[in-house]
Coordinates of C-alpha atoms in Angstrom, one line a residue:
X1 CA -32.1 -4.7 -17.9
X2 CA -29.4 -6.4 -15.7
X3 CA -30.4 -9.3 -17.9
X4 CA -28.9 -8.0 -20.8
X5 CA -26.1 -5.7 -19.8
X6 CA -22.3 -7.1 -20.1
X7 CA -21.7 -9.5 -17.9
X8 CA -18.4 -8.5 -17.2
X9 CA -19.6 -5.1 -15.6
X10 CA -20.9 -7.2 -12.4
X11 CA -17.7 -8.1 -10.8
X12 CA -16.7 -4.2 -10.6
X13 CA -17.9 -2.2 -7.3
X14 CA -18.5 1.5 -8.8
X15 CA -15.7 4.5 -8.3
X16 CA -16.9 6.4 -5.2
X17 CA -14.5 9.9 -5.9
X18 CA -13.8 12.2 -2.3
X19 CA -16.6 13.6 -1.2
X20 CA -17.1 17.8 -2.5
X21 CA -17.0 20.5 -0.3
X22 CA -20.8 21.5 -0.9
X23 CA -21.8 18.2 0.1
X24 CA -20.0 17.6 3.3
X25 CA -21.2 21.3 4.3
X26 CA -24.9 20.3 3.2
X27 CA -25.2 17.0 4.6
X28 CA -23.2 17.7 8.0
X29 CA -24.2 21.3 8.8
X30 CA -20.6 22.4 8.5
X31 CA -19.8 26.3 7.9
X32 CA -16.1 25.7 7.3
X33 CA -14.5 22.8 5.2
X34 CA -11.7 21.4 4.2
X35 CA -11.0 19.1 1.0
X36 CA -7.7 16.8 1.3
X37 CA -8.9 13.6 -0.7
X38 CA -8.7 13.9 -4.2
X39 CA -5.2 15.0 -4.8
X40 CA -5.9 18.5 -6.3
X41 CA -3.8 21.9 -6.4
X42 CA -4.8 23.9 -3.4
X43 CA -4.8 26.9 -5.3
X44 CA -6.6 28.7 -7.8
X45 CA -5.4 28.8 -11.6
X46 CA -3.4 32.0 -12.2
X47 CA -5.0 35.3 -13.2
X48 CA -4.1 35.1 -16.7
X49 CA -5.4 31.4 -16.9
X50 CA -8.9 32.7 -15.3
X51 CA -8.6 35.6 -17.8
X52 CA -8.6 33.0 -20.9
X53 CA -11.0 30.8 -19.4
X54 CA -14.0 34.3 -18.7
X55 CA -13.0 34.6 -22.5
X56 CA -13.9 31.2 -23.6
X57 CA -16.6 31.5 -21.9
X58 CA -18.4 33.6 -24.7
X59 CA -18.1 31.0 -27.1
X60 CA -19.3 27.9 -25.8
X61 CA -22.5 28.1 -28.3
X62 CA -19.9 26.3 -30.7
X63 CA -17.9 22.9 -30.9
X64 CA -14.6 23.1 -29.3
X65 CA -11.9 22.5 -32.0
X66 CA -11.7 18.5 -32.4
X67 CA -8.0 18.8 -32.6
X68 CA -6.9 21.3 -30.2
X69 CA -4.9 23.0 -32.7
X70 CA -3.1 25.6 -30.7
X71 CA -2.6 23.5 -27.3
X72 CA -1.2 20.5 -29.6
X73 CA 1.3 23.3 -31.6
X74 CA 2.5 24.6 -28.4
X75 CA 2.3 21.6 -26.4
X76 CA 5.0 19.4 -28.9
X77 CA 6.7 22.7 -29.0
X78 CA 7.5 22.5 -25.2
X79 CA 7.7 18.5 -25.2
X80 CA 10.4 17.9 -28.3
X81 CA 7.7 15.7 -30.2
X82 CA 6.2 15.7 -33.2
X83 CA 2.9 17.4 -32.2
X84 CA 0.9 14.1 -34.4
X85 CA 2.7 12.2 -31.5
X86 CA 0.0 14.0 -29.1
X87 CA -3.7 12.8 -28.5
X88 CA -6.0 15.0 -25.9
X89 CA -8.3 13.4 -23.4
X90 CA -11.0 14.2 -21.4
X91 CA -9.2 13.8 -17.8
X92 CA -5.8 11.3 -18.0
X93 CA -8.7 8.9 -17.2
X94 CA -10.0 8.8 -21.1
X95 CA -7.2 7.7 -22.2
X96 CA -6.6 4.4 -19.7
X97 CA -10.5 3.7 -20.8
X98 CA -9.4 4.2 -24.7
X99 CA -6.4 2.3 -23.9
X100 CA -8.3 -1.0 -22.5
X101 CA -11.0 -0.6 -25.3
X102 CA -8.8 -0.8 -28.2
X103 CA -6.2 -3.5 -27.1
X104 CA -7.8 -5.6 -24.6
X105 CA -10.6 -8.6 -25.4
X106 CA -12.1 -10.4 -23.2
X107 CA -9.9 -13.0 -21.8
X108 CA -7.1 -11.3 -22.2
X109 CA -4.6 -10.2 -18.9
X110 CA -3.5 -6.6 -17.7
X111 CA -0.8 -6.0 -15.2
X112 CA -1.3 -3.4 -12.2
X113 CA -0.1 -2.9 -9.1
X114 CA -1.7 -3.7 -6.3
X115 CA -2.8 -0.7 -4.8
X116 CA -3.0 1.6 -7.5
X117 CA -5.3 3.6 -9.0
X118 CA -8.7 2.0 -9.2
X119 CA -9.5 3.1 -13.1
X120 CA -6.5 0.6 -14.3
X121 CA -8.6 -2.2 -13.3
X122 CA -12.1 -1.2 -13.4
X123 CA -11.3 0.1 -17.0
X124 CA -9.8 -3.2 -17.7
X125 CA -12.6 -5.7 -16.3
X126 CA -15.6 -3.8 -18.5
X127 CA -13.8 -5.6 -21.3
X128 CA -13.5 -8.8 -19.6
X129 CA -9.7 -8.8 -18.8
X130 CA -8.1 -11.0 -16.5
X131 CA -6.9 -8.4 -13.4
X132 CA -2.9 -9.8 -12.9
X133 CA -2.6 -7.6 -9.2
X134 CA 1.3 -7.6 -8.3
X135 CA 1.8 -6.4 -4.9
X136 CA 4.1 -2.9 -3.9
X137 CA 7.0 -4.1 -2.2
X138 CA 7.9 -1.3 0.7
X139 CA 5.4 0.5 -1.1
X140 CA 7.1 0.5 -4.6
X141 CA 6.7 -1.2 -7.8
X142 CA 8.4 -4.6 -8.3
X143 CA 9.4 -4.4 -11.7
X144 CA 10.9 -7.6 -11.5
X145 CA 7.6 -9.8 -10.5
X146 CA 5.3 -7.8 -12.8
X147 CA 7.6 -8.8 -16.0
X148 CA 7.7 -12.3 -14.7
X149 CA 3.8 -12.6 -14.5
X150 CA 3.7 -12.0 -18.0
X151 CA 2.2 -14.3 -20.3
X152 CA 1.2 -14.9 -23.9
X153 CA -2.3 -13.5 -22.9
X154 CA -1.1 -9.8 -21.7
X155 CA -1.9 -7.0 -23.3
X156 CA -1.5 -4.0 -21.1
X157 CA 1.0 -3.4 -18.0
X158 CA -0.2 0.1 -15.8
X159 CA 2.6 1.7 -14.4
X160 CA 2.0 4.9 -12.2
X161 CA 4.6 7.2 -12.1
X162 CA 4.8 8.8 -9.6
X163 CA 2.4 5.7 -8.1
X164 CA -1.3 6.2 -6.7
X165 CA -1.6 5.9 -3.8
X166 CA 2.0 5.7 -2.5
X167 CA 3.9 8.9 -4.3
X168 CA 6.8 6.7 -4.8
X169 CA 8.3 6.9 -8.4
X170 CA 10.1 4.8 -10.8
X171 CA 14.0 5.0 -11.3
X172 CA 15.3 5.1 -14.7
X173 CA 17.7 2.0 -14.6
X174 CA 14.9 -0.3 -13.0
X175 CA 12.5 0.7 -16.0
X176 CA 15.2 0.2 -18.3
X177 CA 16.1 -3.5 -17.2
X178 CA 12.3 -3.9 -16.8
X179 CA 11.7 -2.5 -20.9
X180 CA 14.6 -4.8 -21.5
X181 CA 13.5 -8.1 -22.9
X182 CA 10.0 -7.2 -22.4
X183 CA 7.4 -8.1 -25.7
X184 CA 7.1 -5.9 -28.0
X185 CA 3.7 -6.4 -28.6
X186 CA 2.5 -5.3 -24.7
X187 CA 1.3 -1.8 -24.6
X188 CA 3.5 -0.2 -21.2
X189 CA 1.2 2.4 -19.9
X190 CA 2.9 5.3 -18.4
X191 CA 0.5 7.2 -16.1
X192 CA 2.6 10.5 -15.3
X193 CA 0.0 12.7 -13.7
X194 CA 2.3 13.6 -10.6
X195 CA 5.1 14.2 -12.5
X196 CA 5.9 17.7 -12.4
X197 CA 6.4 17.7 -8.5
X198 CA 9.2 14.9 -9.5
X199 CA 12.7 16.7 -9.6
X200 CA 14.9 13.6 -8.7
X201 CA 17.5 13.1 -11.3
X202 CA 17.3 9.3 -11.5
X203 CA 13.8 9.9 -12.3
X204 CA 12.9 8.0 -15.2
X205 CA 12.8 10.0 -19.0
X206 CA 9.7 8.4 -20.5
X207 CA 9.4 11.0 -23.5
X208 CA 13.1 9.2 -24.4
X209 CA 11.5 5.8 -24.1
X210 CA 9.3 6.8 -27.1
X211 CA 12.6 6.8 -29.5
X212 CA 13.2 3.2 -28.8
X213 CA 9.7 1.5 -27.7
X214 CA 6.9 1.7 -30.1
X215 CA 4.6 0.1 -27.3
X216 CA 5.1 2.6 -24.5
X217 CA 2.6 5.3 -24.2
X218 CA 2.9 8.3 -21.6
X219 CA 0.2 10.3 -20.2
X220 CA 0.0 13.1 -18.6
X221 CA -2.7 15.7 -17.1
X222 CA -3.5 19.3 -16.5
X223 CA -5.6 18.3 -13.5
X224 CA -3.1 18.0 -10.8
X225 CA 0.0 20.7 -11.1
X226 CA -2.2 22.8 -13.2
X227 CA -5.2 23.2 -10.9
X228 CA -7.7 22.5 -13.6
X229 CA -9.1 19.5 -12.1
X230 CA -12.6 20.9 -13.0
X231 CA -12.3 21.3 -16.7
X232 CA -11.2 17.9 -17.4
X233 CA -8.1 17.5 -19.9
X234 CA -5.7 15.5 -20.2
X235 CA -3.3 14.6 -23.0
X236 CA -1.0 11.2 -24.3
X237 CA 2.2 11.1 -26.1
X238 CA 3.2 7.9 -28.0
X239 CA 4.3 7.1 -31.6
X240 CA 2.2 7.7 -34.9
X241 CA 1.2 4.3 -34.9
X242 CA -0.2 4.0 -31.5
X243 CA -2.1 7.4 -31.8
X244 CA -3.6 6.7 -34.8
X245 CA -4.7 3.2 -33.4
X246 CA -6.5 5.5 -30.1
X247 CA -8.0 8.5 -32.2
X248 CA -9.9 5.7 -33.8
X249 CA -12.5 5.5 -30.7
X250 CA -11.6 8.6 -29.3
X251 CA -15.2 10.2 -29.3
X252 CA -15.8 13.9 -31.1
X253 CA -14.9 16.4 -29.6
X254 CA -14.1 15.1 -25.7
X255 CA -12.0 18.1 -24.8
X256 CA -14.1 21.0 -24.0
X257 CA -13.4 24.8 -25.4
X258 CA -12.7 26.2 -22.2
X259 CA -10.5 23.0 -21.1
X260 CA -8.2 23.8 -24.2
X261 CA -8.1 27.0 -23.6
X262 CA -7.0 27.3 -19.8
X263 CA -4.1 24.6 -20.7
X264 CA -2.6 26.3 -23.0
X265 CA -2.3 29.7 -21.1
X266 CA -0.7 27.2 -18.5
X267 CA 1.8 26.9 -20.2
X268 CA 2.6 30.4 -20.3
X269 CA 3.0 30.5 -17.0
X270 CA 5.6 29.2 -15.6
X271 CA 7.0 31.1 -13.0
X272 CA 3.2 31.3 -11.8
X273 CA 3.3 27.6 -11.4
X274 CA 7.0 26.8 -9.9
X275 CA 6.0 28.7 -7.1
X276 CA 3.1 26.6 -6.4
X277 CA 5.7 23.5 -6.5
X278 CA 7.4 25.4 -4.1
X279 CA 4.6 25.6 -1.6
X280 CA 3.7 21.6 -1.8
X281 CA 7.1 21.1 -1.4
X282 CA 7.5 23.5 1.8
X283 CA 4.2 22.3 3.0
X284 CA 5.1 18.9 2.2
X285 CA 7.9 18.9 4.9
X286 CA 5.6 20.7 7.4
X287 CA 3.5 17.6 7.4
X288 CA 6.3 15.3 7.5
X289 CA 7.5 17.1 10.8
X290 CA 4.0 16.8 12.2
X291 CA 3.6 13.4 11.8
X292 CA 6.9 12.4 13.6
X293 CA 5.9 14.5 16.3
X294 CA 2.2 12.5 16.7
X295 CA 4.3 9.7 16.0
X296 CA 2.5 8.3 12.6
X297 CA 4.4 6.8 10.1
X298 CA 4.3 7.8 6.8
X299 CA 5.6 7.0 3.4
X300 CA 7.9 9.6 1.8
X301 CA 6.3 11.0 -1.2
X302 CA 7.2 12.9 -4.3
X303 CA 4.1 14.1 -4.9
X304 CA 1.5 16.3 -3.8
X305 CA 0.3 13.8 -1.7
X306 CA 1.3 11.5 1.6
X307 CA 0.0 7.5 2.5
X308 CA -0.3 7.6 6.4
X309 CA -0.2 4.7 8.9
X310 CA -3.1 5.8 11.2
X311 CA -2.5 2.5 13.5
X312 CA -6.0 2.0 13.5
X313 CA -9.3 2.0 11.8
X314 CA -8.6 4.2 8.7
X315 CA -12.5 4.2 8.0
X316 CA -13.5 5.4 11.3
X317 CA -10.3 7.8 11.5
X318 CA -11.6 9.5 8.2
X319 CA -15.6 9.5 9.4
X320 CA -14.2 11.2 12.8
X321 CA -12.1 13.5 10.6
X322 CA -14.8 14.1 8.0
X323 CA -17.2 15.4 11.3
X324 CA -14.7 17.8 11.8
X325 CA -14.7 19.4 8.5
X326 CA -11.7 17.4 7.0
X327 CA -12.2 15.6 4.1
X328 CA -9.7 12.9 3.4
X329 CA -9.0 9.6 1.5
X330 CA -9.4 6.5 3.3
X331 CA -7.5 3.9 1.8
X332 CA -9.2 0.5 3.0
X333 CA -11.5 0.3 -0.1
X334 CA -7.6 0.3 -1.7
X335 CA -6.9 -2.7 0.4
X336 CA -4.5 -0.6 2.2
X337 CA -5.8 -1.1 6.3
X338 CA -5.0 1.3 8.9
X339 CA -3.7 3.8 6.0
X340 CA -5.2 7.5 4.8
X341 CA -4.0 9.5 1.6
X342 CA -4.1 13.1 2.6
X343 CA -3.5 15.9 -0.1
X344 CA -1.1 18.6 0.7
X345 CA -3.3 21.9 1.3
X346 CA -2.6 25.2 1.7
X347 CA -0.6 25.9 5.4
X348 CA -3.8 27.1 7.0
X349 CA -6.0 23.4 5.8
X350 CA -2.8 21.6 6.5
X351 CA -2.7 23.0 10.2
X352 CA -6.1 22.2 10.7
X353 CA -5.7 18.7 9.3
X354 CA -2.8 18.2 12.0
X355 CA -4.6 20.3 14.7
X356 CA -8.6 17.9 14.4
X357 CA -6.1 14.3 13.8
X358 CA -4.1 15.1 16.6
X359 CA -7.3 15.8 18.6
X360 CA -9.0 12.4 17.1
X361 CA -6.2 9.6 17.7

């Protein structure tokens, strides 16, 4: 069959996710293990979010509702936008896939950042785009190199916000000059699924963008803050125009009963969730001071999440790591050597992390 298939899917090496607890505890022999690779909350939902969710469980003999009816009502509710303006995914991820496949053909160029996260440009070679890779400068976007390797052929420019892998974020004024001038007719892809552990005040209002820029689309996720990495949903607002133009191959039914209805009792629990910012935040700074006392250096993040300069072999510092029962992100397949992602656990995983790295460098 390789004969046949597109040939475009060749050049793409497959998305190996962090390895699950159950499989690190069945293939090692392990009794006790840790998960800090894939960037998820720590912590359980809330009660009242598992209480929906055993609920929904007693109907999934019937179709979800194709429009998510009550999470789109209360979701524009809370967001200020018309609740048309809103278009729910399967995972964040759906939607860069949906994004690609309806404005990208094959020859045509899309605009990442090089590293960032892998599903910009394997999404983006599938349709036979040409991959434009701008390199972080200290770690951060350069705004001003990505609009200068535009060209009549792009189509689509990624921009992670707050970026993956880095946890650095963009600052209003720099995406303003950057949207200044820019083509119209280039979709500007927002990927906010960090963005509620952002509370800087120069941090950039992309639901305002939408008023003025009928190209920008922002997306965001219930995976990360909201600890429902499991269920899969994730949502996208944008204008009328662009929506309409991404419910076209949006496929039936892709967000799952129990998916819509653990969002929206999320969002009924705010105070459940600040506190949980509260903990990454504290336990974010705990890290920090750990790493200045084994003297690693590390990038300062605003997310729930921190890049780490191992000063050696980030593969065999995660394999030695991953013997111990610590399961973290090595970053070399990013092309970022010498560097691991680690995701902020709870205080007792976090002091394990520090206690087996300290032990292993």
């Amino acid at each position: 069959m390789k004969s046949v298939a597109k040939k475009t899917i060749f050049s793409i090496k497959p998305y190996i996710p962090g390895k699950p607890i159950s499989e690190v505890k069945r293939e090692l022999g392990l009794k006790e293990v840790i998960k800090l690779a894939s960037n998820e909350n720590p912590y359980p939902p809330s009660p009242k979010v598992l209480k929906a969710i055993t609920q929904a469980a007693k109907e999934v003999n019937r179709y979800p509702d194709g429009d998510c009816f009550y999470l789109r009502s209360a979701l524009a509710k809370r967001l200020k936008v018309n609740p048309r303006q809103l278009i729910f995914s399967n995972g964040s991820d759906e939607l860069i896939v949906m994004a690609v496949r309806a404005f990208v053909d094959n020859g045509d160029e899309v605009i990442i950042a090089k590293p960032s996260f892998l599903i910009y440009e394997i999404a983006s070679k599938i349709e036979g785009a040409n991959i434009k890779n701008i390199p972080l400068k200290d770690f951060s976007y350069d705004l001003d190199s990505m609009k200068k390797a535009v060209t009549k052929k792009t189509k689509i420019i990624f921009l992670g916000n707050p970026d993956n892998p880095s946890g650095t974020y963009l600052k209003d004024q720099d995406v303003a000059k950057f949207l200044r001038g820019l083509r119209k007719d280039i979709l500007v892809f927002f990927d906010e699924a960090y963005y509620e552990y952002v509370d800087e005040k120069d941090y950039v209002d992309s639901l305002g963008l939408l008023k003025n820029y009928k190209n920008v689309i922002v997306t965001r996720t219930f995976s990360k803050m909201y600890g429902l990495a499991g269920l899969r949903i994730g949502y996208g607002i944008a204008n009328l125009e662009l929506v309409d133009i991404l419910n076209r191959i949006r496929e039936p039914f892709n967000v799952n009963s129990i998916a819509q209805v653990a969002a929206l009792a999320c969002l009924n629990e705010n105070a459940y969730y600040k506190d949980i910012a509260k903990k990454v935040k504290d336990q974010r700074e705990f890290l920090y001071k750990s790493f200045d006392r084994l003297g690693l250096e590390f990038k300062k993040s605003y997310t729930n999440f921190i890049l780490i300069n191992v000063k050696s072999d980030s593969t065999l510092v995660s394999q030695k790591l991953l013997k111990k029962g610590v399961i973290v992100r090595d970053m070399s397949s990013w092309g970022v050597k010498n560097f691991i992602r680690v995701s902020i656990g709870t205080q007792k995983e976090n002091k394990k992390f520090i206690k087996v790295l300290g032990e292993i460098l």
